[in-house]
PDB file of N, CA and C in Angstrom:
ATOM      1  N   MET J   1     -44.128  -7.404  -3.340  1.00  0.00           N
ATOM      2  CA  MET J   1     -42.885  -8.113  -3.194  1.00  0.00           C
ATOM      3  C   MET J   1     -41.898  -7.189  -2.468  1.00  0.00           C
ATOM      4  N   THR J   2     -41.219  -7.718  -1.476  1.00  0.00           N
ATOM      5  CA  THR J   2     -40.262  -6.909  -0.728  1.00  0.00           C
ATOM      6  C   THR J   2     -38.895  -6.916  -1.389  1.00  0.00           C
ATOM      7  N   GLN J   3     -38.273  -5.754  -1.349  1.00  0.00           N
ATOM      8  CA  GLN J   3     -36.923  -5.608  -1.891  1.00  0.00           C
ATOM      9  C   GLN J   3     -35.922  -6.058  -0.836  1.00  0.00           C
ATOM     10  N   PRO J   4     -34.826  -6.698  -1.246  1.00  0.00           N
ATOM     11  CA  PRO J   4     -33.806  -7.040  -0.253  1.00  0.00           C
ATOM     12  C   PRO J   4     -33.189  -5.765   0.314  1.00  0.00           C
ATOM     13  N   ALA J   5     -32.847  -5.823   1.593  1.00  0.00           N
ATOM     14  CA  ALA J   5     -32.247  -4.656   2.241  1.00  0.00           C
ATOM     15  C   ALA J   5     -30.878  -4.385   1.635  1.00  0.00           C
ATOM     16  N   PRO J   6     -30.562  -3.106   1.406  1.00  0.00           N
ATOM     17  CA  PRO J   6     -29.241  -2.802   0.854  1.00  0.00           C
ATOM     18  C   PRO J   6     -28.146  -3.130   1.861  1.00  0.00           C
ATOM     19  N   THR J   7     -26.977  -3.460   1.354  1.00  0.00           N
ATOM     20  CA  THR J   7     -25.848  -3.734   2.230  1.00  0.00           C
ATOM     21  C   THR J   7     -25.490  -2.454   2.967  1.00  0.00           C
ATOM     22  N   PRO J   8     -25.331  -2.538   4.307  1.00  0.00           N
ATOM     23  CA  PRO J   8     -24.995  -1.319   5.037  1.00  0.00           C
ATOM     24  C   PRO J   8     -23.659  -0.750   4.564  1.00  0.00           C
ATOM     25  N   LEU J   9     -23.584   0.571   4.546  1.00  0.00           N
ATOM     26  CA  LEU J   9     -22.341   1.213   4.129  1.00  0.00           C
ATOM     27  C   LEU J   9     -21.297   1.058   5.232  1.00  0.00           C
ATOM     28  N   PRO J  10     -20.049   0.917   4.846  1.00  0.00           N
ATOM     29  CA  PRO J  10     -18.991   0.776   5.845  1.00  0.00           C
ATOM     30  C   PRO J  10     -18.655   2.115   6.492  1.00  0.00           C
ATOM     31  N   ASP J  11     -17.984   2.047   7.652  1.00  0.00           N
ATOM     32  CA  ASP J  11     -17.463   3.263   8.276  1.00  0.00           C
ATOM     33  C   ASP J  11     -16.368   3.863   7.404  1.00  0.00           C
ATOM     34  N   GLN J  12     -15.583   2.993   6.779  1.00  0.00           N
ATOM     35  CA  GLN J  12     -14.446   3.412   5.967  1.00  0.00           C
ATOM     36  C   GLN J  12     -14.443   2.630   4.662  1.00  0.00           C
ATOM     37  N   LEU J  13     -14.133   3.303   3.586  1.00  0.00           N
ATOM     38  CA  LEU J  13     -13.935   2.637   2.301  1.00  0.00           C
ATOM     39  C   LEU J  13     -12.491   2.874   1.890  1.00  0.00           C
ATOM     40  N   PHE J  14     -11.745   1.806   1.742  1.00  0.00           N
ATOM     41  CA  PHE J  14     -10.359   1.898   1.309  1.00  0.00           C
ATOM     42  C   PHE J  14     -10.308   1.581  -0.175  1.00  0.00           C
ATOM     43  N   VAL J  15      -9.571   2.382  -0.921  1.00  0.00           N
ATOM     44  CA  VAL J  15      -9.462   2.202  -2.366  1.00  0.00           C
ATOM     45  C   VAL J  15      -8.008   1.899  -2.700  1.00  0.00           C
ATOM     46  N   LEU J  16      -7.784   0.788  -3.376  1.00  0.00           N
ATOM     47  CA  LEU J  16      -6.442   0.419  -3.819  1.00  0.00           C
ATOM     48  C   LEU J  16      -6.440   0.451  -5.335  1.00  0.00           C
ATOM     49  N   ASP J  17      -5.638   1.369  -5.894  1.00  0.00           N
ATOM     50  CA  ASP J  17      -5.645   1.524  -7.348  1.00  0.00           C
ATOM     51  C   ASP J  17      -4.298   1.205  -7.986  1.00  0.00           C
ATOM     52  N   ARG J  18      -3.447   0.534  -7.254  1.00  0.00           N
ATOM     53  CA  ARG J  18      -2.162   0.119  -7.827  1.00  0.00           C
ATOM     54  C   ARG J  18      -1.737  -1.198  -7.196  1.00  0.00           C
ATOM     55  N   GLY J  19      -0.953  -1.953  -7.921  1.00  0.00           N
ATOM     56  CA  GLY J  19      -0.535  -3.261  -7.447  1.00  0.00           C
ATOM     57  C   GLY J  19       0.619  -3.227  -6.470  1.00  0.00           C
ATOM     58  N   GLU J  20       1.516  -2.216  -6.597  1.00  0.00           N
ATOM     59  CA  GLU J  20       2.683  -2.199  -5.719  1.00  0.00           C
ATOM     60  C   GLU J  20       2.291  -1.893  -4.284  1.00  0.00           C
ATOM     61  N   ASP J  21       3.032  -2.441  -3.355  1.00  0.00           N
ATOM     62  CA  ASP J  21       2.807  -2.272  -1.917  1.00  0.00           C
ATOM     63  C   ASP J  21       1.440  -2.775  -1.463  1.00  0.00           C
ATOM     64  N   SER J  22       0.782  -3.580  -2.270  1.00  0.00           N
ATOM     65  CA  SER J  22      -0.554  -4.045  -1.899  1.00  0.00           C
ATOM     66  C   SER J  22      -0.510  -4.980  -0.701  1.00  0.00           C
ATOM     67  N   GLY J  23       0.555  -5.764  -0.557  1.00  0.00           N
ATOM     68  CA  GLY J  23       0.663  -6.678   0.585  1.00  0.00           C
ATOM     69  C   GLY J  23       0.644  -5.932   1.900  1.00  0.00           C
ATOM     70  N   GLU J  24       1.437  -4.877   1.991  1.00  0.00           N
ATOM     71  CA  GLU J  24       1.484  -4.073   3.211  1.00  0.00           C
ATOM     72  C   GLU J  24       0.148  -3.373   3.449  1.00  0.00           C
ATOM     73  N   PHE J  25      -0.468  -2.910   2.382  1.00  0.00           N
ATOM     74  CA  PHE J  25      -1.763  -2.244   2.501  1.00  0.00           C
ATOM     75  C   PHE J  25      -2.817  -3.217   3.036  1.00  0.00           C
ATOM     76  N   LEU J  26      -2.854  -4.441   2.494  1.00  0.00           N
ATOM     77  CA  LEU J  26      -3.817  -5.434   2.977  1.00  0.00           C
ATOM     78  C   LEU J  26      -3.525  -5.819   4.419  1.00  0.00           C
ATOM     79  N   ASP J  27      -2.243  -5.905   4.797  1.00  0.00           N
ATOM     80  CA  ASP J  27      -1.890  -6.176   6.199  1.00  0.00           C
ATOM     81  C   ASP J  27      -2.485  -5.115   7.112  1.00  0.00           C
ATOM     82  N   MET J  28      -2.302  -3.844   6.746  1.00  0.00           N
ATOM     83  CA  MET J  28      -2.811  -2.741   7.547  1.00  0.00           C
ATOM     84  C   MET J  28      -4.335  -2.787   7.638  1.00  0.00           C
ATOM     85  N   LEU J  29      -4.977  -3.051   6.518  1.00  0.00           N
ATOM     86  CA  LEU J  29      -6.433  -3.079   6.489  1.00  0.00           C
ATOM     87  C   LEU J  29      -6.985  -4.204   7.362  1.00  0.00           C
ATOM     88  N   LEU J  30      -6.416  -5.392   7.247  1.00  0.00           N
ATOM     89  CA  LEU J  30      -6.889  -6.514   8.059  1.00  0.00           C
ATOM     90  C   LEU J  30      -6.602  -6.285   9.538  1.00  0.00           C
ATOM     91  N   THR J  31      -5.516  -5.593   9.858  1.00  0.00           N
ATOM     92  CA  THR J  31      -5.234  -5.248  11.254  1.00  0.00           C
ATOM     93  C   THR J  31      -6.313  -4.320  11.792  1.00  0.00           C
ATOM     94  N   LEU J  32      -6.695  -3.304  11.017  1.00  0.00           N
ATOM     95  CA  LEU J  32      -7.775  -2.408  11.443  1.00  0.00           C
ATOM     96  C   LEU J  32      -9.072  -3.177  11.673  1.00  0.00           C
ATOM     97  N   CYS J  33      -9.329  -4.158  10.811  1.00  0.00           N
ATOM     98  CA  CYS J  33     -10.552  -4.955  10.947  1.00  0.00           C
ATOM     99  C   CYS J  33     -10.572  -5.716  12.268  1.00  0.00           C
ATOM    100  N   THR J  34      -9.408  -6.175  12.726  1.00  0.00           N
ATOM    101  CA  THR J  34      -9.372  -6.927  13.987  1.00  0.00           C
ATOM    102  C   THR J  34      -9.720  -6.046  15.178  1.00  0.00           C
ATOM    103  N   PHE J  35      -9.634  -4.729  15.013  1.00  0.00           N
ATOM    104  CA  PHE J  35     -10.006  -3.807  16.076  1.00  0.00           C
ATOM    105  C   PHE J  35     -11.464  -3.367  15.969  1.00  0.00           C
ATOM    106  N   GLY J  36     -12.232  -4.027  15.114  1.00  0.00           N
ATOM    107  CA  GLY J  36     -13.662  -3.791  15.046  1.00  0.00           C
ATOM    108  C   GLY J  36     -14.120  -2.705  14.092  1.00  0.00           C
ATOM    109  N   MET J  37     -13.235  -2.178  13.267  1.00  0.00           N
ATOM    110  CA  MET J  37     -13.641  -1.148  12.317  1.00  0.00           C
ATOM    111  C   MET J  37     -14.401  -1.793  11.156  1.00  0.00           C
ATOM    112  N   SER J  38     -15.536  -1.226  10.809  1.00  0.00           N
ATOM    113  CA  SER J  38     -16.322  -1.707   9.674  1.00  0.00           C
ATOM    114  C   SER J  38     -15.733  -1.113   8.407  1.00  0.00           C
ATOM    115  N   THR J  39     -15.089  -1.951   7.601  1.00  0.00           N
ATOM    116  CA  THR J  39     -14.401  -1.447   6.416  1.00  0.00           C
ATOM    117  C   THR J  39     -14.786  -2.226   5.172  1.00  0.00           C
ATOM    118  N   SER J  40     -14.583  -1.587   4.053  1.00  0.00           N
ATOM    119  CA  SER J  40     -14.719  -2.233   2.749  1.00  0.00           C
ATOM    120  C   SER J  40     -13.488  -1.872   1.941  1.00  0.00           C
ATOM    121  N   LEU J  41     -13.152  -2.734   1.000  1.00  0.00           N
ATOM    122  CA  LEU J  41     -12.011  -2.495   0.125  1.00  0.00           C
ATOM    123  C   LEU J  41     -12.495  -2.528  -1.309  1.00  0.00           C
ATOM    124  N   LEU J  42     -12.146  -1.502  -2.052  1.00  0.00           N
ATOM    125  CA  LEU J  42     -12.466  -1.419  -3.471  1.00  0.00           C
ATOM    126  C   LEU J  42     -11.160  -1.439  -4.242  1.00  0.00           C
ATOM    127  N   LEU J  43     -11.012  -2.411  -5.126  1.00  0.00           N
ATOM    128  CA  LEU J  43      -9.834  -2.514  -5.977  1.00  0.00           C
ATOM    129  C   LEU J  43     -10.203  -2.008  -7.360  1.00  0.00           C
ATOM    130  N   VAL J  44      -9.441  -1.071  -7.874  1.00  0.00           N
ATOM    131  CA  VAL J  44      -9.686  -0.531  -9.211  1.00  0.00           C
ATOM    132  C   VAL J  44      -8.371  -0.456  -9.975  1.00  0.00           C
ATOM    133  N   GLU J  45      -8.484  -0.353 -11.285  1.00  0.00           N
ATOM    134  CA  GLU J  45      -7.345  -0.210 -12.185  1.00  0.00           C
ATOM    135  C   GLU J  45      -6.294  -1.276 -11.892  1.00  0.00           C
ATOM    136  N   SER J  46      -5.036  -0.888 -11.700  1.00  0.00           N
ATOM    137  CA  SER J  46      -4.001  -1.901 -11.497  1.00  0.00           C
ATOM    138  C   SER J  46      -4.052  -2.505 -10.102  1.00  0.00           C
ATOM    139  N   GLY J  47      -4.861  -1.945  -9.203  1.00  0.00           N
ATOM    140  CA  GLY J  47      -5.036  -2.536  -7.882  1.00  0.00           C
ATOM    141  C   GLY J  47      -5.698  -3.898  -7.941  1.00  0.00           C
ATOM    142  N   ILE J  48      -6.397  -4.175  -9.050  1.00  0.00           N
ATOM    143  CA  ILE J  48      -7.063  -5.466  -9.209  1.00  0.00           C
ATOM    144  C   ILE J  48      -6.038  -6.588  -9.231  1.00  0.00           C
ATOM    145  N   THR J  49      -4.836  -6.295  -9.713  1.00  0.00           N
ATOM    146  CA  THR J  49      -3.802  -7.331  -9.744  1.00  0.00           C
ATOM    147  C   THR J  49      -3.391  -7.760  -8.342  1.00  0.00           C
ATOM    148  N   ALA J  50      -3.727  -6.956  -7.327  1.00  0.00           N
ATOM    149  CA  ALA J  50      -3.407  -7.324  -5.949  1.00  0.00           C
ATOM    150  C   ALA J  50      -4.290  -8.457  -5.445  1.00  0.00           C
ATOM    151  N   LEU J  51      -5.397  -8.706  -6.123  1.00  0.00           N
ATOM    152  CA  LEU J  51      -6.326  -9.735  -5.682  1.00  0.00           C
ATOM    153  C   LEU J  51      -5.834 -11.106  -6.123  1.00  0.00           C
ATOM    154  N   THR J  52      -5.550 -11.924  -5.164  1.00  0.00           N
ATOM    155  CA  THR J  52      -5.170 -13.305  -5.434  1.00  0.00           C
ATOM    156  C   THR J  52      -6.071 -14.189  -4.595  1.00  0.00           C
ATOM    157  N   ALA J  53      -5.909 -15.472  -4.695  1.00  0.00           N
ATOM    158  CA  ALA J  53      -6.749 -16.400  -3.939  1.00  0.00           C
ATOM    159  C   ALA J  53      -6.496 -16.299  -2.439  1.00  0.00           C
ATOM    160  N   GLU J  54      -5.299 -15.848  -2.057  1.00  0.00           N
ATOM    161  CA  GLU J  54      -5.003 -15.720  -0.632  1.00  0.00           C
ATOM    162  C   GLU J  54      -4.010 -14.589  -0.401  1.00  0.00           C
ATOM    163  N   HIS J  55      -3.948 -14.176   0.848  1.00  0.00           N
ATOM    164  CA  HIS J  55      -2.988 -13.153   1.263  1.00  0.00           C
ATOM    165  C   HIS J  55      -2.315 -13.654   2.527  1.00  0.00           C
ATOM    166  N   ARG J  56      -1.010 -13.854   2.463  1.00  0.00           N
ATOM    167  CA  ARG J  56      -0.231 -14.360   3.596  1.00  0.00           C
ATOM    168  C   ARG J  56      -0.821 -15.654   4.155  1.00  0.00           C
ATOM    169  N   GLY J  57      -1.286 -16.503   3.263  1.00  0.00           N
ATOM    170  CA  GLY J  57      -1.844 -17.792   3.662  1.00  0.00           C
ATOM    171  C   GLY J  57      -3.304 -17.742   4.072  1.00  0.00           C
ATOM    172  N   ILE J  58      -3.900 -16.560   4.064  1.00  0.00           N
ATOM    173  CA  ILE J  58      -5.313 -16.408   4.439  1.00  0.00           C
ATOM    174  C   ILE J  58      -6.125 -16.338   3.152  1.00  0.00           C
ATOM    175  N   PRO J  59      -7.052 -17.274   2.941  1.00  0.00           N
ATOM    176  CA  PRO J  59      -7.876 -17.212   1.728  1.00  0.00           C
ATOM    177  C   PRO J  59      -8.722 -15.938   1.699  1.00  0.00           C
ATOM    178  N   VAL J  60      -8.853 -15.351   0.525  1.00  0.00           N
ATOM    179  CA  VAL J  60      -9.667 -14.142   0.356  1.00  0.00           C
ATOM    180  C   VAL J  60     -11.086 -14.377   0.867  1.00  0.00           C
ATOM    181  N   THR J  61     -11.582 -15.587   0.731  1.00  0.00           N
ATOM    182  CA  THR J  61     -12.944 -15.898   1.173  1.00  0.00           C
ATOM    183  C   THR J  61     -13.102 -15.765   2.684  1.00  0.00           C
ATOM    184  N   ARG J  62     -12.009 -15.738   3.442  1.00  0.00           N
ATOM    185  CA  ARG J  62     -12.088 -15.594   4.903  1.00  0.00           C
ATOM    186  C   ARG J  62     -12.029 -14.138   5.349  1.00  0.00           C
ATOM    187  N   PHE J  63     -11.772 -13.213   4.433  1.00  0.00           N
ATOM    188  CA  PHE J  63     -11.674 -11.806   4.815  1.00  0.00           C
ATOM    189  C   PHE J  63     -12.918 -11.310   5.556  1.00  0.00           C
ATOM    190  N   PRO J  64     -14.154 -11.676   5.126  1.00  0.00           N
ATOM    191  CA  PRO J  64     -15.330 -11.208   5.873  1.00  0.00           C
ATOM    192  C   PRO J  64     -15.335 -11.689   7.327  1.00  0.00           C
ATOM    193  N   GLU J  65     -14.844 -12.891   7.584  1.00  0.00           N
ATOM    194  CA  GLU J  65     -14.767 -13.395   8.956  1.00  0.00           C
ATOM    195  C   GLU J  65     -13.809 -12.555   9.794  1.00  0.00           C
ATOM    196  N   MET J  66     -12.859 -11.929   9.142  1.00  0.00           N
ATOM    197  CA  MET J  66     -11.860 -11.121   9.837  1.00  0.00           C
ATOM    198  C   MET J  66     -12.323  -9.677  10.003  1.00  0.00           C
ATOM    199  N   GLY J  67     -13.504  -9.339   9.490  1.00  0.00           N
ATOM    200  CA  GLY J  67     -14.056  -8.004   9.685  1.00  0.00           C
ATOM    201  C   GLY J  67     -14.143  -7.144   8.446  1.00  0.00           C
ATOM    202  N   LEU J  68     -13.646  -7.641   7.314  1.00  0.00           N
ATOM    203  CA  LEU J  68     -13.761  -6.857   6.081  1.00  0.00           C
ATOM    204  C   LEU J  68     -15.182  -7.024   5.562  1.00  0.00           C
ATOM    205  N   GLN J  69     -15.953  -5.942   5.615  1.00  0.00           N
ATOM    206  CA  GLN J  69     -17.371  -6.012   5.284  1.00  0.00           C
ATOM    207  C   GLN J  69     -17.605  -6.385   3.829  1.00  0.00           C
ATOM    208  N   GLN J  70     -16.865  -5.767   2.918  1.00  0.00           N
ATOM    209  CA  GLN J  70     -17.048  -6.034   1.490  1.00  0.00           C
ATOM    210  C   GLN J  70     -15.707  -5.953   0.788  1.00  0.00           C
ATOM    211  N   LEU J  71     -15.525  -6.826  -0.181  1.00  0.00           N
ATOM    212  CA  LEU J  71     -14.381  -6.743  -1.082  1.00  0.00           C
ATOM    213  C   LEU J  71     -14.958  -6.537  -2.467  1.00  0.00           C
ATOM    214  N   MET J  72     -14.698  -5.354  -3.040  1.00  0.00           N
ATOM    215  CA  MET J  72     -15.286  -5.000  -4.327  1.00  0.00           C
ATOM    216  C   MET J  72     -14.186  -4.805  -5.363  1.00  0.00           C
ATOM    217  N   VAL J  73     -14.502  -5.136  -6.595  1.00  0.00           N
ATOM    218  CA  VAL J  73     -13.569  -4.958  -7.698  1.00  0.00           C
ATOM    219  C   VAL J  73     -14.273  -4.173  -8.788  1.00  0.00           C
ATOM    220  N   GLY J  74     -13.665  -3.066  -9.188  1.00  0.00           N
ATOM    221  CA  GLY J  74     -14.216  -2.261 -10.273  1.00  0.00           C
ATOM    222  C   GLY J  74     -13.766  -2.825 -11.603  1.00  0.00           C
ATOM    223  N   LEU J  75     -14.701  -3.347 -12.356  1.00  0.00           N
ATOM    224  CA  LEU J  75     -14.379  -3.949 -13.648  1.00  0.00           C
ATOM    225  C   LEU J  75     -15.112  -3.239 -14.765  1.00  0.00           C
ATOM    226  N   HIS J  76     -14.475  -3.160 -15.907  1.00  0.00           N
ATOM    227  CA  HIS J  76     -15.177  -2.693 -17.102  1.00  0.00           C
ATOM    228  C   HIS J  76     -16.048  -3.848 -17.550  1.00  0.00           C
ATOM    229  N   GLY J  77     -17.310  -3.587 -17.795  1.00  0.00           N
ATOM    230  CA  GLY J  77     -18.222  -4.659 -18.181  1.00  0.00           C
ATOM    231  C   GLY J  77     -18.470  -5.612 -17.030  1.00  0.00           C
ATOM    232  N   ALA J  78     -18.855  -5.072 -15.870  1.00  0.00           N
ATOM    233  CA  ALA J  78     -19.062  -5.892 -14.678  1.00  0.00           C
ATOM    234  C   ALA J  78     -20.171  -6.917 -14.856  1.00  0.00           C
ATOM    235  N   ASP J  79     -20.980  -6.774 -15.907  1.00  0.00           N
ATOM    236  CA  ASP J  79     -22.016  -7.774 -16.162  1.00  0.00           C
ATOM    237  C   ASP J  79     -21.402  -9.102 -16.571  1.00  0.00           C
ATOM    238  N   ASP J  80     -20.174  -9.079 -17.029  1.00  0.00           N
ATOM    239  CA  ASP J  80     -19.469 -10.291 -17.430  1.00  0.00           C
ATOM    240  C   ASP J  80     -18.189 -10.400 -16.607  1.00  0.00           C
ATOM    241  N   PRO J  81     -18.315 -10.733 -15.293  1.00  0.00           N
ATOM    242  CA  PRO J  81     -17.150 -10.722 -14.423  1.00  0.00           C
ATOM    243  C   PRO J  81     -16.135 -11.793 -14.802  1.00  0.00           C
ATOM    244  N   ASP J  82     -14.904 -11.529 -14.441  1.00  0.00           N
ATOM    245  CA  ASP J  82     -13.813 -12.464 -14.679  1.00  0.00           C
ATOM    246  C   ASP J  82     -14.080 -13.739 -13.885  1.00  0.00           C
ATOM    247  N   PRO J  83     -14.108 -14.900 -14.529  1.00  0.00           N
ATOM    248  CA  PRO J  83     -14.396 -16.135 -13.809  1.00  0.00           C
ATOM    249  C   PRO J  83     -13.320 -16.507 -12.796  1.00  0.00           C
ATOM    250  N   GLU J  84     -12.166 -15.858 -12.833  1.00  0.00           N
ATOM    251  CA  GLU J  84     -11.090 -16.148 -11.891  1.00  0.00           C
ATOM    252  C   GLU J  84     -11.346 -15.537 -10.510  1.00  0.00           C
ATOM    253  N   LEU J  85     -12.272 -14.594 -10.395  1.00  0.00           N
ATOM    254  CA  LEU J  85     -12.516 -13.924  -9.127  1.00  0.00           C
ATOM    255  C   LEU J  85     -13.190 -14.860  -8.132  1.00  0.00           C
ATOM    256  N   PRO J  86     -12.807 -14.789  -6.844  1.00  0.00           N
ATOM    257  CA  PRO J  86     -13.496 -15.586  -5.823  1.00  0.00           C
ATOM    258  C   PRO J  86     -14.964 -15.181  -5.725  1.00  0.00           C
ATOM    259  N   GLU J  87     -15.812 -16.110  -5.290  1.00  0.00           N
ATOM    260  CA  GLU J  87     -17.255 -15.843  -5.195  1.00  0.00           C
ATOM    261  C   GLU J  87     -17.580 -14.680  -4.273  1.00  0.00           C
ATOM    262  N   SER J  88     -16.775 -14.473  -3.240  1.00  0.00           N
ATOM    263  CA  SER J  88     -17.073 -13.435  -2.255  1.00  0.00           C
ATOM    264  C   SER J  88     -16.833 -12.019  -2.774  1.00  0.00           C
ATOM    265  N   VAL J  89     -16.197 -11.890  -3.923  1.00  0.00           N
ATOM    266  CA  VAL J  89     -15.897 -10.572  -4.486  1.00  0.00           C
ATOM    267  C   VAL J  89     -17.132  -9.994  -5.166  1.00  0.00           C
ATOM    268  N   ILE J  90     -17.397  -8.725  -4.896  1.00  0.00           N
ATOM    269  CA  ILE J  90     -18.508  -8.011  -5.519  1.00  0.00           C
ATOM    270  C   ILE J  90     -17.935  -7.184  -6.661  1.00  0.00           C
ATOM    271  N   THR J  91     -18.445  -7.386  -7.864  1.00  0.00           N
ATOM    272  CA  THR J  91     -17.975  -6.577  -8.990  1.00  0.00           C
ATOM    273  C   THR J  91     -18.868  -5.347  -9.125  1.00  0.00           C
ATOM    274  N   VAL J  92     -18.252  -4.215  -9.386  1.00  0.00           N
ATOM    275  CA  VAL J  92     -18.990  -2.962  -9.522  1.00  0.00           C
ATOM    276  C   VAL J  92     -18.553  -2.256 -10.801  1.00  0.00           C
ATOM    277  N   ASN J  93     -19.483  -1.501 -11.377  1.00  0.00           N
ATOM    278  CA  ASN J  93     -19.149  -0.746 -12.589  1.00  0.00           C
ATOM    279  C   ASN J  93     -18.836   0.702 -12.213  1.00  0.00           C
ATOM    280  N   SER J  94     -18.477   1.514 -13.184  1.00  0.00           N
ATOM    281  CA  SER J  94     -18.042   2.887 -12.895  1.00  0.00           C
ATOM    282  C   SER J  94     -19.155   3.722 -12.255  1.00  0.00           C
ATOM    283  N   GLY J  95     -20.409   3.501 -12.647  1.00  0.00           N
ATOM    284  CA  GLY J  95     -21.518   4.228 -12.029  1.00  0.00           C
ATOM    285  C   GLY J  95     -21.672   3.883 -10.556  1.00  0.00           C
ATOM    286  N   GLN J  96     -21.529   2.604 -10.227  1.00  0.00           N
ATOM    287  CA  GLN J  96     -21.619   2.187  -8.831  1.00  0.00           C
ATOM    288  C   GLN J  96     -20.455   2.742  -8.017  1.00  0.00           C
ATOM    289  N   ILE J  97     -19.281   2.827  -8.637  1.00  0.00           N
ATOM    290  CA  ILE J  97     -18.121   3.392  -7.944  1.00  0.00           C
ATOM    291  C   ILE J  97     -18.367   4.867  -7.631  1.00  0.00           C
ATOM    292  N   ARG J  98     -18.881   5.618  -8.588  1.00  0.00           N
ATOM    293  CA  ARG J  98     -19.201   7.034  -8.345  1.00  0.00           C
ATOM    294  C   ARG J  98     -20.219   7.167  -7.216  1.00  0.00           C
ATOM    295  N   ASP J  99     -21.215   6.279  -7.185  1.00  0.00           N
ATOM    296  CA  ASP J  99     -22.224   6.296  -6.133  1.00  0.00           C
ATOM    297  C   ASP J  99     -21.586   6.027  -4.770  1.00  0.00           C
ATOM    298  N   LEU J 100     -20.681   5.065  -4.717  1.00  0.00           N
ATOM    299  CA  LEU J 100     -19.982   4.779  -3.459  1.00  0.00           C
ATOM    300  C   LEU J 100     -19.209   6.001  -2.981  1.00  0.00           C
ATOM    301  N   TYR J 101     -18.483   6.628  -3.889  1.00  0.00           N
ATOM    302  CA  TYR J 101     -17.702   7.809  -3.521  1.00  0.00           C
ATOM    303  C   TYR J 101     -18.606   8.905  -2.960  1.00  0.00           C
ATOM    304  N   ALA J 102     -19.816   9.018  -3.480  1.00  0.00           N
ATOM    305  CA  ALA J 102     -20.739  10.058  -3.027  1.00  0.00           C
ATOM    306  C   ALA J 102     -21.381   9.720  -1.687  1.00  0.00           C
ATOM    307  N   ARG J 103     -21.561   8.435  -1.385  1.00  0.00           N
ATOM    308  CA  ARG J 103     -22.335   8.031  -0.212  1.00  0.00           C
ATOM    309  C   ARG J 103     -21.516   7.654   1.012  1.00  0.00           C
ATOM    310  N   VAL J 104     -20.319   7.152   0.828  1.00  0.00           N
ATOM    311  CA  VAL J 104     -19.532   6.685   1.974  1.00  0.00           C
ATOM    312  C   VAL J 104     -18.940   7.890   2.697  1.00  0.00           C
ATOM    313  N   PRO J 105     -19.079   7.914   4.043  1.00  0.00           N
ATOM    314  CA  PRO J 105     -18.640   9.086   4.787  1.00  0.00           C
ATOM    315  C   PRO J 105     -17.135   9.366   4.706  1.00  0.00           C
ATOM    316  N   ARG J 106     -16.331   8.340   4.571  1.00  0.00           N
ATOM    317  CA  ARG J 106     -14.890   8.565   4.580  1.00  0.00           C
ATOM    318  C   ARG J 106     -14.209   7.571   3.660  1.00  0.00           C
ATOM    319  N   ILE J 107     -13.445   8.080   2.717  1.00  0.00           N
ATOM    320  CA  ILE J 107     -12.712   7.229   1.788  1.00  0.00           C
ATOM    321  C   ILE J 107     -11.232   7.464   2.020  1.00  0.00           C
ATOM    322  N   LEU J 108     -10.500   6.386   2.250  1.00  0.00           N
ATOM    323  CA  LEU J 108      -9.063   6.483   2.472  1.00  0.00           C
ATOM    324  C   LEU J 108      -8.339   5.885   1.290  1.00  0.00           C
ATOM    325  N   HIS J 109      -7.378   6.599   0.814  1.00  0.00           N
ATOM    326  CA  HIS J 109      -6.641   6.213  -0.380  1.00  0.00           C
ATOM    327  C   HIS J 109      -5.159   6.271  -0.036  1.00  0.00           C
ATOM    328  N   PRO J 110      -4.426   5.161  -0.224  1.00  0.00           N
ATOM    329  CA  PRO J 110      -3.005   5.175   0.173  1.00  0.00           C
ATOM    330  C   PRO J 110      -2.169   6.096  -0.700  1.00  0.00           C
TER     331      PRO J 110
END
């Protein structure tokens, strides 16, 4: 039986760990995506509150079309994700977050 191919790692991993200024941060990130940068966004701790159904009228589900490779949320007990999260969101646990930090070539933190 063949294993599914792992999701390619992004060029950049952006980590948002607080709710304040998240609108401006998402604006900047989506702007970078329009220039062809392969990026992922990981929301942890209070940064999770920045996740809503849309940003500036753009549904979160459209972020991949705009160039955001992955939208991840670090949750405690990721096996039982919050049913409020959009389907396109990938939930990760603390072990997976540590693995990402070790493997991604560049992590940017505001």
